[in-house]
Short mmCIF file of C-alpha atoms and ligand atoms in Angstrom, two decimals:
data_model
loop_
_atom_site.label_atom_id
_atom_site.label_comp_id
_atom_site.label_asym_id
_atom_site.label_seq_id
_atom_site.Cartn_x
_atom_site.Cartn_y
_atom_site.Cartn_z
CA MET A 1 -20.24 2.70 -37.63
CA ALA A 2 -18.47 5.54 -35.68
CA SER A 3 -15.99 4.23 -33.07
CA ILE A 4 -16.99 4.17 -29.42
CA ASP A 5 -15.59 6.90 -27.10
CA PRO A 6 -14.03 4.86 -24.23
CA ALA A 7 -14.40 7.70 -21.70
CA ARG A 8 -18.08 8.11 -22.29
CA ARG A 9 -18.64 4.29 -22.11
CA ALA A 10 -16.69 4.21 -18.88
CA ALA A 11 -18.68 7.15 -17.41
CA ALA A 12 -22.00 5.50 -18.27
CA ALA A 13 -20.85 2.25 -16.64
CA LEU A 14 -19.75 4.16 -13.53
CA LEU A 15 -23.11 5.90 -13.33
CA SER A 16 -25.01 2.62 -13.73
CA GLY A 17 -22.97 1.14 -10.92
CA VAL A 18 -23.80 4.06 -8.58
CA LEU A 19 -27.47 4.41 -9.50
CA GLN A 20 -28.48 0.81 -10.16
CA GLU A 21 -26.06 -1.24 -8.01
CA ARG A 22 -25.35 1.34 -5.26
CA LEU A 23 -21.65 0.98 -5.67
CA THR A 24 -19.46 4.03 -4.79
CA LEU A 25 -17.12 5.37 -7.44
CA ALA A 26 -14.24 4.22 -5.30
CA GLU A 27 -15.56 0.69 -5.31
CA GLN A 28 -15.63 0.76 -9.10
CA ALA A 29 -12.11 2.21 -9.51
CA GLY A 30 -10.96 -1.01 -11.13
CA GLU A 31 -13.36 -0.34 -14.10
CA LEU A 32 -11.10 2.53 -15.18
CA ALA A 33 -7.74 0.71 -14.89
CA ALA A 34 -7.69 -0.27 -18.55
CA LEU A 35 -8.18 3.34 -19.79
CA ALA A 36 -5.39 5.74 -20.92
CA PRO A 37 -4.90 8.37 -18.20
CA PRO A 38 -6.62 11.20 -20.11
CA ASP A 39 -9.68 8.96 -20.88
CA ARG A 40 -9.78 7.98 -17.18
CA ALA A 41 -9.74 11.60 -16.03
CA ARG A 42 -12.44 12.43 -18.55
CA ALA A 43 -14.63 9.47 -17.54
CA GLN A 44 -14.37 10.62 -13.95
CA ARG A 45 -15.05 14.15 -14.74
CA ILE A 46 -18.25 13.33 -16.66
CA ALA A 47 -19.42 10.86 -14.03
CA LEU A 48 -18.82 13.37 -11.17
CA ALA A 49 -20.60 16.14 -13.05
CA THR A 50 -23.56 13.98 -13.92
CA LEU A 51 -23.99 12.87 -10.25
CA ARG A 52 -23.63 16.45 -9.02
CA ASN A 53 -26.32 17.59 -11.50
CA LEU A 54 -28.51 14.58 -11.66
CA THR A 55 -31.81 16.13 -10.52
CA ARG A 56 -31.20 19.21 -12.71
CA ALA A 57 -30.73 16.81 -15.66
CA ASP A 58 -33.95 15.11 -14.85
CA ALA A 59 -35.71 18.43 -14.75
CA MET A 60 -34.42 19.28 -18.23
CA LEU A 61 -35.42 15.82 -19.53
CA LYS A 62 -38.89 15.63 -18.02
CA PRO A 63 -40.86 17.70 -20.66
CA HIS A 64 -39.26 15.57 -23.39
CA LEU A 65 -40.03 12.16 -21.99
CA ARG A 66 -43.56 10.63 -22.01
CA LYS A 67 -42.67 7.91 -19.44
CA ALA A 68 -39.76 7.02 -17.19
CA PRO A 69 -36.97 5.57 -19.52
CA PRO A 70 -35.39 2.18 -18.79
CA PRO A 71 -32.29 2.61 -16.48
CA ASP A 72 -29.59 2.24 -19.12
CA LEU A 73 -31.25 4.60 -21.53
CA HIS A 74 -31.78 7.13 -18.65
CA VAL A 75 -28.07 7.03 -17.80
CA LEU A 76 -27.19 8.04 -21.37
CA LEU A 77 -29.80 10.79 -21.54
CA ARG A 78 -28.68 12.25 -18.15
CA LEU A 79 -25.00 12.04 -19.22
CA GLY A 80 -25.73 13.76 -22.45
CA THR A 81 -27.74 16.51 -20.83
CA VAL A 82 -24.95 17.22 -18.32
CA GLU A 83 -22.32 17.25 -20.93
CA ILE A 84 -24.24 19.78 -23.05
CA CYS A 85 -25.60 21.93 -20.29
CA ALA A 86 -22.98 21.84 -17.46
CA LEU A 87 -19.71 20.91 -19.24
CA GLY A 88 -20.36 22.98 -22.36
CA GLU A 89 -19.53 20.20 -24.86
CA ALA A 90 -20.62 20.67 -28.42
CA PRO A 91 -24.18 19.14 -28.65
CA HIS A 92 -23.82 17.37 -31.96
CA GLY A 93 -20.53 15.67 -30.80
CA VAL A 94 -22.15 14.58 -27.55
CA THR A 95 -25.32 13.39 -29.39
CA ASP A 96 -23.37 11.44 -32.03
CA ALA A 97 -21.18 9.79 -29.40
CA LEU A 98 -24.17 8.73 -27.32
CA VAL A 99 -26.10 7.37 -30.27
CA THR A 100 -23.09 5.29 -31.23
CA LEU A 101 -22.86 4.11 -27.51
CA ALA A 102 -26.57 3.23 -27.48
CA ARG A 103 -26.29 1.23 -30.78
CA SER A 104 -23.38 -0.81 -29.22
CA GLY A 105 -25.27 -1.39 -26.02
CA GLY A 106 -27.28 -4.47 -27.11
CA GLN A 107 -30.98 -4.99 -26.37
CA LYS A 108 -31.14 -2.54 -23.48
CA THR A 109 -30.37 0.53 -25.57
CA GLU A 110 -29.92 -0.19 -29.25
CA GLY A 111 -33.48 0.49 -30.09
CA PHE A 112 -33.33 4.04 -28.55
CA ALA A 113 -30.73 5.72 -30.82
CA GLY A 114 -33.51 7.78 -32.50
CA LEU A 115 -34.92 8.81 -29.14
CA ILE A 116 -31.57 9.93 -27.81
CA ASN A 117 -30.90 11.89 -30.91
CA ALA A 118 -34.32 13.71 -30.71
CA VAL A 119 -34.27 14.40 -27.03
CA LEU A 120 -30.67 15.77 -26.82
CA ARG A 121 -31.41 18.12 -29.73
CA LYS A 122 -34.19 19.49 -27.75
CA ILE A 123 -32.10 19.89 -24.66
CA ALA A 124 -29.45 21.73 -26.72
CA SER A 125 -32.07 24.25 -27.89
CA ASP A 126 -33.22 24.83 -24.26
CA THR A 127 -30.00 25.46 -22.32
CA ASP A 128 -31.17 28.81 -20.96
CA ARG A 129 -33.48 26.85 -18.62
CA TRP A 130 -30.46 25.07 -17.07
CA ALA A 131 -29.03 28.17 -15.45
CA ARG A 132 -32.38 28.84 -13.56
CA LEU A 133 -32.55 25.28 -11.98
CA ASP A 134 -31.89 25.00 -8.22
CA PRO A 135 -28.97 22.97 -6.91
CA PRO A 136 -29.96 19.34 -6.28
CA ALA A 137 -31.47 18.79 -2.87
CA LEU A 138 -29.83 16.34 -0.50
CA PRO A 139 -31.75 13.07 0.14
CA GLY A 140 -34.56 13.43 2.66
CA TRP A 141 -32.91 11.48 5.54
CA LEU A 142 -29.85 13.73 5.46
CA ARG A 143 -31.52 16.96 4.61
CA GLY A 144 -33.92 16.60 7.56
CA ARG A 145 -31.06 16.01 10.02
CA LEU A 146 -29.00 18.87 8.65
CA MET A 147 -32.06 21.24 8.72
CA SER A 148 -32.51 20.44 12.51
CA ALA A 149 -28.84 21.08 13.15
CA TYR A 150 -28.08 24.15 10.95
CA GLY A 151 -31.39 25.49 9.63
CA LYS A 152 -32.79 25.84 6.05
CA VAL A 153 -30.56 28.67 4.79
CA ALA A 154 -27.41 26.81 5.83
CA VAL A 155 -28.64 23.59 4.18
CA MET A 156 -29.36 25.43 0.88
CA ARG A 157 -25.83 26.95 1.03
CA MET A 158 -24.35 23.45 1.51
CA GLU A 159 -26.32 22.11 -1.40
CA ALA A 160 -24.88 24.97 -3.59
CA ALA A 161 -21.45 24.09 -2.34
CA HIS A 162 -22.01 20.38 -3.26
CA LEU A 163 -22.96 21.41 -6.76
CA ALA A 164 -19.87 23.68 -7.16
CA GLY A 165 -17.58 20.72 -6.31
CA ALA A 166 -14.21 20.96 -4.58
CA PRO A 167 -10.80 22.48 -5.48
CA THR A 168 -7.66 20.39 -5.01
CA ASP A 169 -5.73 21.24 -1.87
CA LEU A 170 -2.30 20.02 -0.87
CA SER A 171 -0.35 19.69 2.36
CA VAL A 172 3.29 20.33 2.13
CA LYS A 173 6.16 18.65 3.98
CA ALA A 174 7.85 22.18 4.53
CA GLU A 175 8.31 25.50 2.87
CA ALA A 176 4.68 26.17 2.05
CA GLU A 177 5.30 29.64 0.53
CA THR A 178 8.03 28.31 -1.86
CA TRP A 179 5.76 25.56 -3.08
CA ALA A 180 2.78 27.83 -3.39
CA ALA A 181 4.90 29.97 -5.73
CA LYS A 182 6.21 26.98 -7.66
CA LEU A 183 2.76 25.52 -8.21
CA GLY A 184 1.01 28.82 -8.69
CA ALA A 185 -1.25 27.77 -5.71
CA GLU A 186 -2.93 29.97 -3.10
CA LEU A 187 -1.40 29.62 0.38
CA LEU A 188 -4.56 29.37 2.62
CA PRO A 189 -4.60 30.98 6.06
CA THR A 190 -4.66 27.52 7.62
CA GLY A 191 -1.42 26.48 5.85
CA SER A 192 -2.82 24.25 3.04
CA LEU A 193 -2.15 25.09 -0.63
CA ARG A 194 -5.18 25.42 -3.02
CA LEU A 195 -4.34 24.74 -6.68
CA ALA A 196 -5.83 27.12 -9.30
CA GLN A 197 -6.20 24.14 -11.71
CA ALA A 198 -5.46 20.56 -10.71
CA GLY A 199 -4.72 18.90 -14.06
CA GLN A 200 -2.63 15.73 -13.90
CA ILE A 201 -1.52 15.78 -10.28
CA THR A 202 1.25 13.19 -10.70
CA GLU A 203 2.86 15.40 -13.36
CA LEU A 204 3.20 18.44 -11.12
CA PRO A 205 6.61 19.47 -9.60
CA GLY A 206 7.10 17.98 -6.11
CA TYR A 207 4.80 14.96 -6.63
CA ALA A 208 7.45 12.45 -7.55
CA THR A 209 9.85 13.87 -4.88
CA GLY A 210 7.12 13.65 -2.21
CA ASP A 211 7.24 17.18 -1.18
CA TRP A 212 3.47 17.40 -0.82
CA TRP A 213 0.34 15.32 -0.91
CA VAL A 214 -3.34 15.80 -1.81
CA GLN A 215 -5.43 16.72 1.37
CA ASP A 216 -8.46 18.91 1.70
CA ALA A 217 -7.86 22.03 3.72
CA ALA A 218 -10.36 20.82 6.37
CA ALA A 219 -8.85 17.34 6.50
CA ALA A 220 -5.45 18.97 7.31
CA LEU A 221 -6.79 20.59 10.48
CA PRO A 222 -7.07 17.68 12.97
CA ALA A 223 -3.26 17.10 12.74
CA ARG A 224 -2.58 20.94 12.84
CA VAL A 225 -4.65 21.30 16.03
CA LEU A 226 -2.94 18.30 17.51
CA ASN A 227 0.29 20.34 17.20
CA ALA A 228 2.77 17.46 17.45
CA GLN A 229 6.16 18.41 18.74
CA PRO A 230 9.44 16.97 17.57
CA GLY A 231 10.18 13.67 19.28
CA GLU A 232 6.67 13.19 20.73
CA HIS A 233 5.24 9.63 20.25
CA VAL A 234 1.86 9.98 18.54
CA LEU A 235 -0.66 7.27 17.77
CA ASP A 236 -2.55 7.79 14.51
CA LEU A 237 -5.52 5.60 15.18
CA CYS A 238 -7.55 4.81 11.99
CA ALA A 239 -4.71 6.13 9.99
CA ALA A 240 -5.00 4.89 6.41
CA PRO A 241 -4.43 6.11 3.68
CA GLY A 242 -2.21 8.33 5.79
CA GLY A 243 -2.69 12.02 4.96
CA LYS A 244 -2.56 12.85 8.66
CA THR A 245 0.18 10.43 9.38
CA LEU A 246 2.40 12.35 6.86
CA GLN A 247 1.54 15.66 8.60
CA LEU A 248 2.48 14.27 11.99
CA LEU A 249 5.75 12.98 10.67
CA ALA A 250 6.46 16.23 8.89
CA ALA A 251 6.11 17.96 12.26
CA GLY A 252 8.87 15.69 13.66
CA ALA A 253 6.80 13.33 15.71
CA ARG A 254 7.42 9.54 16.03
CA VAL A 255 4.20 7.98 14.66
CA THR A 256 2.53 4.65 15.21
CA ALA A 257 -0.07 4.37 12.36
CA LEU A 258 -2.81 1.77 13.11
CA ASP A 259 -5.69 0.72 10.80
CA VAL A 260 -7.90 -2.39 10.61
CA SER A 261 -7.60 -2.56 6.85
CA ALA A 262 -4.33 -4.11 5.39
CA PRO A 263 -4.99 -2.89 1.76
CA ARG A 264 -5.53 0.59 3.06
CA LEU A 265 -2.39 0.39 5.20
CA ASP A 266 -0.52 -0.70 1.94
CA ARG A 267 -1.63 2.64 0.39
CA LEU A 268 -0.28 4.42 3.58
CA GLU A 269 3.05 2.65 3.20
CA GLU A 270 3.12 3.70 -0.52
CA ASN A 271 2.45 7.31 0.51
CA LEU A 272 5.13 7.17 3.12
CA ALA A 273 7.67 5.79 0.70
CA ARG A 274 6.87 8.49 -1.92
CA CYS A 275 7.33 11.23 0.75
CA GLY A 276 10.53 9.53 2.11
CA MET A 277 9.06 9.27 5.64
CA ARG A 278 8.74 6.37 8.11
CA ALA A 279 6.20 5.38 10.63
CA GLU A 280 5.56 2.14 12.63
CA THR A 281 2.55 0.61 10.95
CA VAL A 282 0.05 -1.84 12.75
CA VAL A 283 -2.74 -3.71 11.11
CA ALA A 284 -5.20 -4.25 13.95
CA ASP A 285 -8.73 -3.66 15.13
CA ALA A 286 -8.48 -0.77 17.57
CA LEU A 287 -11.15 -2.38 19.69
CA ASP A 288 -8.87 -5.46 20.34
CA TRP A 289 -5.44 -3.77 20.29
CA THR A 290 -3.46 -2.63 23.33
CA PRO A 291 -0.27 -0.63 23.01
CA ALA A 292 2.96 -1.54 24.79
CA ALA A 293 3.46 1.96 26.21
CA PRO A 294 1.26 5.11 26.45
CA PHE A 295 1.47 7.94 23.94
CA ASP A 296 2.00 11.71 24.23
CA ALA A 297 -0.88 12.26 21.86
CA ILE A 298 -3.55 10.34 19.86
CA LEU A 299 -5.28 11.34 16.62
CA LEU A 300 -8.53 9.49 16.37
CA ASP A 301 -9.90 10.17 12.86
CA ALA A 302 -12.88 7.85 13.29
CA PRO A 303 -14.81 6.07 10.57
CA CYS A 304 -17.96 7.93 9.77
CA SER A 305 -20.67 8.73 7.36
CA ALA A 306 -18.39 10.93 5.39
CA THR A 307 -21.30 13.29 4.77
CA GLY A 308 -18.88 16.20 4.94
CA THR A 309 -17.18 15.08 1.68
CA ILE A 310 -20.20 15.05 -0.62
CA ARG A 311 -18.91 17.90 -2.75
CA ARG A 312 -15.85 15.63 -3.52
CA HIS A 313 -17.93 12.36 -3.54
CA PRO A 314 -21.33 13.13 -5.05
CA ASP A 315 -22.02 9.43 -5.38
CA LEU A 316 -22.51 9.16 -1.56
CA PRO A 317 -26.15 10.38 -1.42
CA PHE A 318 -27.04 7.80 -4.01
CA VAL A 319 -25.42 4.79 -2.32
CA LYS A 320 -25.68 5.55 1.41
CA ASP A 321 -28.73 6.01 3.66
CA ALA A 322 -29.36 6.49 7.28
CA SER A 323 -29.14 2.73 8.06
CA GLY A 324 -25.41 2.59 8.74
CA ILE A 325 -25.29 5.77 11.10
CA LYS A 326 -26.20 3.95 14.35
CA GLU A 327 -23.54 1.36 13.88
CA LEU A 328 -20.90 3.99 13.04
CA ALA A 329 -21.86 6.11 16.06
CA ALA A 330 -21.44 2.99 18.29
CA LEU A 331 -18.09 2.25 16.80
CA GLN A 332 -16.99 5.96 17.31
CA ALA A 333 -18.14 5.74 20.96
CA ALA A 334 -16.25 2.56 21.52
CA LEU A 335 -13.07 4.01 20.09
CA LEU A 336 -13.51 7.02 22.29
CA ASP A 337 -13.83 4.76 25.27
CA ARG A 338 -10.59 2.84 24.58
CA ALA A 339 -8.23 5.49 23.22
CA PRO A 340 -7.97 7.84 26.26
CA GLY A 341 -6.57 4.92 28.43
CA TRP A 342 -3.56 4.85 26.01
CA LEU A 343 -2.48 8.40 26.81
CA LYS A 344 0.16 9.52 29.26
CA PRO A 345 -1.17 11.69 32.11
CA GLY A 346 -1.73 15.17 30.53
CA GLY A 347 -1.65 13.62 27.04
CA ARG A 348 -4.04 14.92 24.38
CA LEU A 349 -6.54 13.29 22.14
CA VAL A 350 -7.87 14.73 18.91
CA TYR A 351 -11.16 13.32 17.81
CA ALA A 352 -12.27 14.05 14.16
CA THR A 353 -14.87 12.93 11.73
CA CYS A 354 -15.60 14.17 8.20
CA SER A 355 -19.27 14.12 9.05
CA LEU A 356 -21.87 16.92 9.12
CA LEU A 357 -23.98 14.98 11.51
CA PRO A 358 -23.87 16.18 15.21
CA GLU A 359 -24.39 12.56 16.40
CA GLU A 360 -20.92 11.79 14.94
CA GLY A 361 -19.38 14.99 16.26
CA GLU A 362 -20.77 17.35 18.97
CA ALA A 363 -23.08 14.75 20.61
CA GLN A 364 -20.37 12.04 20.50
CA ILE A 365 -17.94 14.25 22.45
CA ALA A 366 -20.50 15.45 25.04
CA ALA A 367 -21.39 11.79 25.69
CA ALA A 368 -17.61 10.76 25.99
CA LEU A 369 -17.01 13.61 28.44
CA SER A 370 -19.85 12.45 30.62
CA ARG A 371 -18.56 8.78 30.58
CA HIS A 372 -14.93 9.78 31.32
CA PRO A 373 -14.56 12.25 34.20
CA GLY A 374 -10.77 12.17 33.73
CA LEU A 375 -11.14 13.90 30.29
CA ARG A 376 -11.23 17.64 29.78
CA LEU A 377 -12.22 19.50 26.54
CA VAL A 378 -9.54 21.91 25.41
CA PRO A 379 -10.61 24.94 23.36
CA ILE A 380 -9.09 24.80 19.95
CA THR A 381 -6.55 27.41 18.78
CA ALA A 382 -4.54 27.21 15.59
CA PRO A 383 -3.29 29.72 12.97
CA GLY A 384 -5.73 30.84 10.30
CA LEU A 385 -8.92 29.55 11.92
CA ASP A 386 -12.02 31.67 11.37
CA PRO A 387 -13.59 32.30 14.79
CA ASP A 388 -17.03 31.53 13.27
CA TRP A 389 -15.87 27.84 12.87
CA LEU A 390 -15.66 27.34 16.58
CA THR A 391 -18.47 25.85 18.62
CA GLU A 392 -19.48 27.36 22.00
CA THR A 393 -17.30 24.76 23.71
CA GLY A 394 -14.25 25.41 21.52
CA CYS A 395 -14.55 22.58 19.06
CA LEU A 396 -14.24 23.04 15.34
CA ARG A 397 -17.43 22.60 13.21
CA LEU A 398 -16.51 22.87 9.52
CA ARG A 399 -19.03 22.99 6.71
CA PRO A 400 -18.80 22.85 2.94
CA ASP A 401 -20.51 26.33 2.63
CA PHE A 402 -17.70 28.00 4.65
CA TRP A 403 -15.13 30.00 2.69
CA PRO A 404 -17.48 30.34 -0.30
CA ASP A 405 -15.33 32.85 -2.02
CA ARG A 406 -12.31 30.66 -1.66
CA GLY A 407 -13.93 27.43 -2.95
CA GLY A 408 -15.17 25.97 0.31
CA LEU A 409 -13.77 23.19 2.49
CA ASP A 410 -14.92 19.69 3.51
CA GLY A 411 -17.34 19.26 6.42
CA PHE A 412 -15.51 18.15 9.56
CA PHE A 413 -15.93 18.01 13.35
CA ILE A 414 -12.79 18.26 15.48
CA ALA A 415 -12.34 18.16 19.25
CA VAL A 416 -9.30 18.29 21.50
CA LEU A 417 -9.44 16.38 24.79
CA ARG A 418 -6.84 16.23 27.49
CA ARG A 419 -6.36 13.35 30.00
CA ASP A 420 -5.99 14.79 33.53
CA GLY A 421 -2.33 14.81 34.78
C1 SAM B 501 -11.68 8.36 8.06
S1 SAM B 501 -10.66 7.03 7.57
C2 SAM B 501 -9.10 7.55 8.01
C3 SAM B 501 -8.42 8.55 7.13
C4 SAM B 501 -6.96 8.74 7.58
N1 SAM B 501 -6.92 9.22 9.00
C5 SAM B 501 -6.30 9.76 6.70
O1 SAM B 501 -6.16 10.90 7.04
O2 SAM B 501 -5.79 9.44 5.56
C6 SAM B 501 -11.15 5.90 8.80
C7 SAM B 501 -10.31 4.60 8.89
O3 SAM B 501 -10.73 3.91 9.98
C8 SAM B 501 -10.34 2.47 9.73
N2 SAM B 501 -11.12 1.71 10.68
C9 SAM B 501 -12.38 1.36 10.77
N3 SAM B 501 -12.67 0.63 11.81
C10 SAM B 501 -11.54 0.48 12.44
C11 SAM B 501 -11.16 -0.24 13.66
N4 SAM B 501 -12.10 -0.91 14.35
N5 SAM B 501 -9.85 -0.27 14.11
C12 SAM B 501 -8.93 0.40 13.35
N6 SAM B 501 -9.21 1.11 12.19
C13 SAM B 501 -10.49 1.13 11.75
C14 SAM B 501 -10.65 2.32 8.24
O4 SAM B 501 -10.13 1.23 7.71
C15 SAM B 501 -10.34 3.72 7.65
O5 SAM B 501 -9.13 3.56 7.07
#
């Protein structure tokens, strides 16, 4: 019997975890630990592509299936279809590997080797149809909310951006132009670097020496608009794993980085160590904690639905639904009620969420301003911002379909508030 391809087996397991058990890919990261780095990267690439293209794969498969296949067989068929149609893998190699995988899969799949062989041969002879299929639609609960907020055309553009995936962006400690040249990266107008091809990140110059860290161009903007000055004391509230803490430190601020999750703060400490920077770290629930002294500025990167990161995390639409949004919005409001009291008079608070939902962004800030008469909204200015990204009140509303020619950016909402002096 041919040997089993560990990357494809791992990709199939990840897909089953997402589609059958509603586990995120991040929650299943341990499944990949035993693989060699190239197999790990390939397993992730196959799983991500399959999730991004799932409904397109189903449309390709539909004419060739008389009834809905059992879940484990369905995963193998979807995976094979995406490898052939989207990733351009040689059909016979994909088919042989999946037949071998099915035969090794026990009762759930061993009887279907012939069917996999027959169906994937038909898919391979029909790849012209693939290019004509629409990008997958977002799940109804999210699509409806985004349609109300942005309209149908914008939602269709976002869906196309989700299908396209995301480039790898870096934030640099200093000397952005020098690092752009060294890495062959594009220096974006907002100051982030965009890699032409990511490859093995840890092998790139500057990784081991901590001269840069991976951070989407949109995720880099909250700390940029906070504009920390050397010597200022900044609270990074909800800080882990620390991309924004690193930016604040690189700007010369003294940073207190707080997060409720000790394991996530461990990752923040690792990132600080790699980049040779130091912050005061605090494991605490921000709803219980009180600082010893007020801060010059606070960055509140609040927990949210993460609906702005679907192009990077195509598993989210399959594992999340609307049920958690109310609770998240209540937590965001509670954090917005506490944090302003920890600012010095005249101090500034940057509120950010990587969400596309107005209830976690625009509406949250409007409500906070009505509850706190001592807070003012400050219109955002920062180098490289496209004026179209600003809302009427001067907040930033970023969407995945912005910068389409450059490769897009994550969805984010960012507001700057100032406490009256
Ligand atoms: C969006 S993530 C932060 C990302 C981080 N700012 C960065 O740039 O790497 C939100 C964080 O909020 C933390 N969190 C959630 N509830 C919290 C609470 N009540 N108090 C403090 N941190 C909380 C989570 O553990 C999570 O790390």
